[in-house]
CSV table of C-alpha atoms in Angstrom, one decimal:
chain,number,residue,atom,x,y,z
A,1,UNK,CA,23.4,-8.5,-16.8
A,2,UNK,CA,24.8,-5.0,-17.3
A,3,UNK,CA,23.0,-4.6,-20.6
A,4,UNK,CA,19.6,-5.6,-19.2
A,5,UNK,CA,17.0,-2.9,-18.4
A,6,UNK,CA,13.7,-3.7,-16.7
A,7,UNK,CA,10.7,-1.5,-17.1
A,8,UNK,CA,8.5,-1.7,-14.0
A,9,UNK,CA,5.0,-0.2,-13.5
A,10,UNK,CA,4.3,1.6,-10.3
A,11,UNK,CA,0.8,2.8,-9.2
A,12,UNK,CA,-0.2,4.8,-6.2
A,13,UNK,CA,-3.7,3.4,-5.6
A,14,UNK,CA,-4.6,6.3,-3.3
A,15,UNK,CA,-4.4,9.0,-6.0
A,16,UNK,CA,-4.4,6.7,-9.1
A,17,UNK,CA,-1.1,8.0,-10.4
A,18,UNK,CA,1.0,5.5,-12.3
A,19,UNK,CA,4.4,5.7,-13.9
A,20,UNK,CA,7.0,3.5,-15.6
A,21,UNK,CA,10.4,3.1,-13.9
A,22,UNK,CA,13.4,1.8,-15.8
A,23,UNK,CA,16.2,0.2,-13.8
A,24,UNK,CA,19.3,-1.9,-14.5
A,25,UNK,CA,20.2,-4.8,-12.1
A,26,UNK,CA,21.7,-3.3,-8.9
A,27,UNK,CA,19.9,0.0,-9.3
A,28,UNK,CA,17.2,1.5,-7.1
A,29,UNK,CA,15.0,4.6,-7.4
A,30,UNK,CA,12.8,6.5,-5.0
A,31,UNK,CA,9.4,7.7,-6.1
A,32,UNK,CA,7.6,9.7,-3.3
A,33,UNK,CA,7.4,7.2,-0.3
A,34,UNK,CA,8.6,4.1,-2.3
A,35,UNK,CA,12.0,2.8,-3.1
A,36,UNK,CA,12.2,0.1,-5.8
A,37,UNK,CA,15.4,-2.0,-6.1
A,38,UNK,CA,16.0,-4.3,-9.1
A,39,UNK,CA,18.3,-7.3,-8.4
A,40,UNK,CA,17.8,-9.1,-11.7
A,41,UNK,CA,15.6,-9.3,-14.8
A,42,UNK,CA,15.1,-12.2,-17.2
A,43,UNK,CA,13.1,-13.1,-20.2
A,44,UNK,CA,12.9,-16.3,-22.2
A,45,UNK,CA,14.7,-16.4,-25.5
A,46,UNK,CA,12.6,-15.4,-28.6
A,47,UNK,CA,12.7,-19.0,-29.9
A,48,UNK,CA,11.4,-20.5,-26.6
A,49,UNK,CA,7.8,-21.0,-25.7
A,50,UNK,CA,6.0,-20.0,-23.6
A,51,UNK,CA,7.4,-16.5,-23.5
A,52,UNK,CA,7.9,-15.1,-20.0
A,53,UNK,CA,9.5,-12.0,-18.5
A,54,UNK,CA,10.4,-11.7,-14.8
A,55,UNK,CA,12.3,-9.4,-12.4
A,56,UNK,CA,13.6,-9.9,-8.9
A,57,UNK,CA,12.4,-6.8,-7.1
A,58,UNK,CA,12.5,-5.3,-3.6
A,59,UNK,CA,10.0,-2.7,-2.6
A,60,UNK,CA,10.5,-0.4,0.4
A,61,UNK,CA,7.9,2.0,1.8
A,62,UNK,CA,8.3,5.0,4.1
A,63,UNK,CA,6.4,4.4,7.3
A,64,UNK,CA,6.9,7.9,8.7
A,65,UNK,CA,4.2,10.3,7.8
A,66,UNK,CA,5.6,13.4,9.5
A,67,UNK,CA,7.7,15.4,7.0
A,68,UNK,CA,9.8,16.8,9.9
A,69,UNK,CA,11.1,13.3,10.8
A,70,UNK,CA,13.7,11.2,8.9
A,71,UNK,CA,12.1,8.6,6.6
A,72,UNK,CA,12.0,5.0,7.8
A,73,UNK,CA,11.7,2.6,4.9
A,74,UNK,CA,10.3,-0.9,5.6
A,75,UNK,CA,10.7,-3.7,3.1
A,76,UNK,CA,7.2,-4.8,2.0
A,77,UNK,CA,8.2,-7.1,-0.9
A,78,UNK,CA,11.2,-9.1,-2.0
A,79,UNK,CA,10.8,-11.6,-4.8
A,80,UNK,CA,10.2,-12.4,-8.4
A,81,UNK,CA,7.4,-10.7,-10.3
A,82,UNK,CA,6.3,-12.2,-13.7
A,83,UNK,CA,4.7,-10.3,-16.5
A,84,UNK,CA,2.5,-13.1,-17.9
A,85,UNK,CA,1.7,-14.6,-14.5
A,86,UNK,CA,1.2,-11.6,-12.2
A,87,UNK,CA,-0.8,-13.6,-9.6
A,88,UNK,CA,2.1,-16.0,-8.9
A,89,UNK,CA,3.7,-13.4,-6.6
A,90,UNK,CA,2.0,-10.1,-5.7
A,91,UNK,CA,3.2,-6.9,-4.0
A,92,UNK,CA,0.6,-6.8,-1.2
A,93,UNK,CA,0.4,-3.2,-0.1
A,94,UNK,CA,-2.7,-1.0,0.5
A,95,UNK,CA,-1.3,2.0,-1.4
A,96,UNK,CA,1.3,0.8,-3.9
A,97,UNK,CA,1.5,-1.8,-6.6
A,98,UNK,CA,4.5,-2.8,-8.7
A,99,UNK,CA,4.5,-5.0,-11.7
A,100,UNK,CA,6.9,-6.1,-14.6
A,101,UNK,CA,6.3,-4.6,-18.0
A,102,UNK,CA,9.5,-5.6,-19.8
A,103,UNK,CA,13.1,-6.8,-19.5
A,104,UNK,CA,15.2,-5.5,-22.4
A,105,UNK,CA,18.1,-7.9,-23.0
A,106,UNK,CA,19.8,-9.6,-26.0
A,107,UNK,CA,20.6,-13.2,-26.7
A,108,UNK,CA,23.5,-14.7,-28.7
A,109,UNK,CA,22.6,-14.9,-32.3
A,110,UNK,CA,19.9,-12.1,-32.3
A,111,UNK,CA,22.4,-9.7,-33.9
A,112,UNK,CA,23.1,-12.1,-36.8
A,113,UNK,CA,19.3,-12.6,-37.4
A,114,UNK,CA,18.7,-8.9,-37.5
A,115,UNK,CA,21.5,-8.3,-40.0
A,116,UNK,CA,20.4,-11.1,-42.3
A,117,UNK,CA,16.8,-9.7,-42.6
């Protein structure tokens, strides 16, 4: 899993700012009042159908609005998100939305196919 990198989309619906976040499994990042943690990402092999990309994500949001206080992060989502089936599992939060854009990973045999081309 160490060679895998997930690209996740994050949008703040309040100010309509979005950004891409790249994480490897086990990593987390903080963007403003949100912490996103990636546990795993998977995609189907190129020769399998239907193609699907998924990531197991945890989303934590700071509930403290006073900048003088220490932040208190509450988990608002923990589960699999799927690129081609986003309605299967949704991050339900009034301000933030997170979705899967890609999971970069390699499969056995892909290197040989690329070299043969």
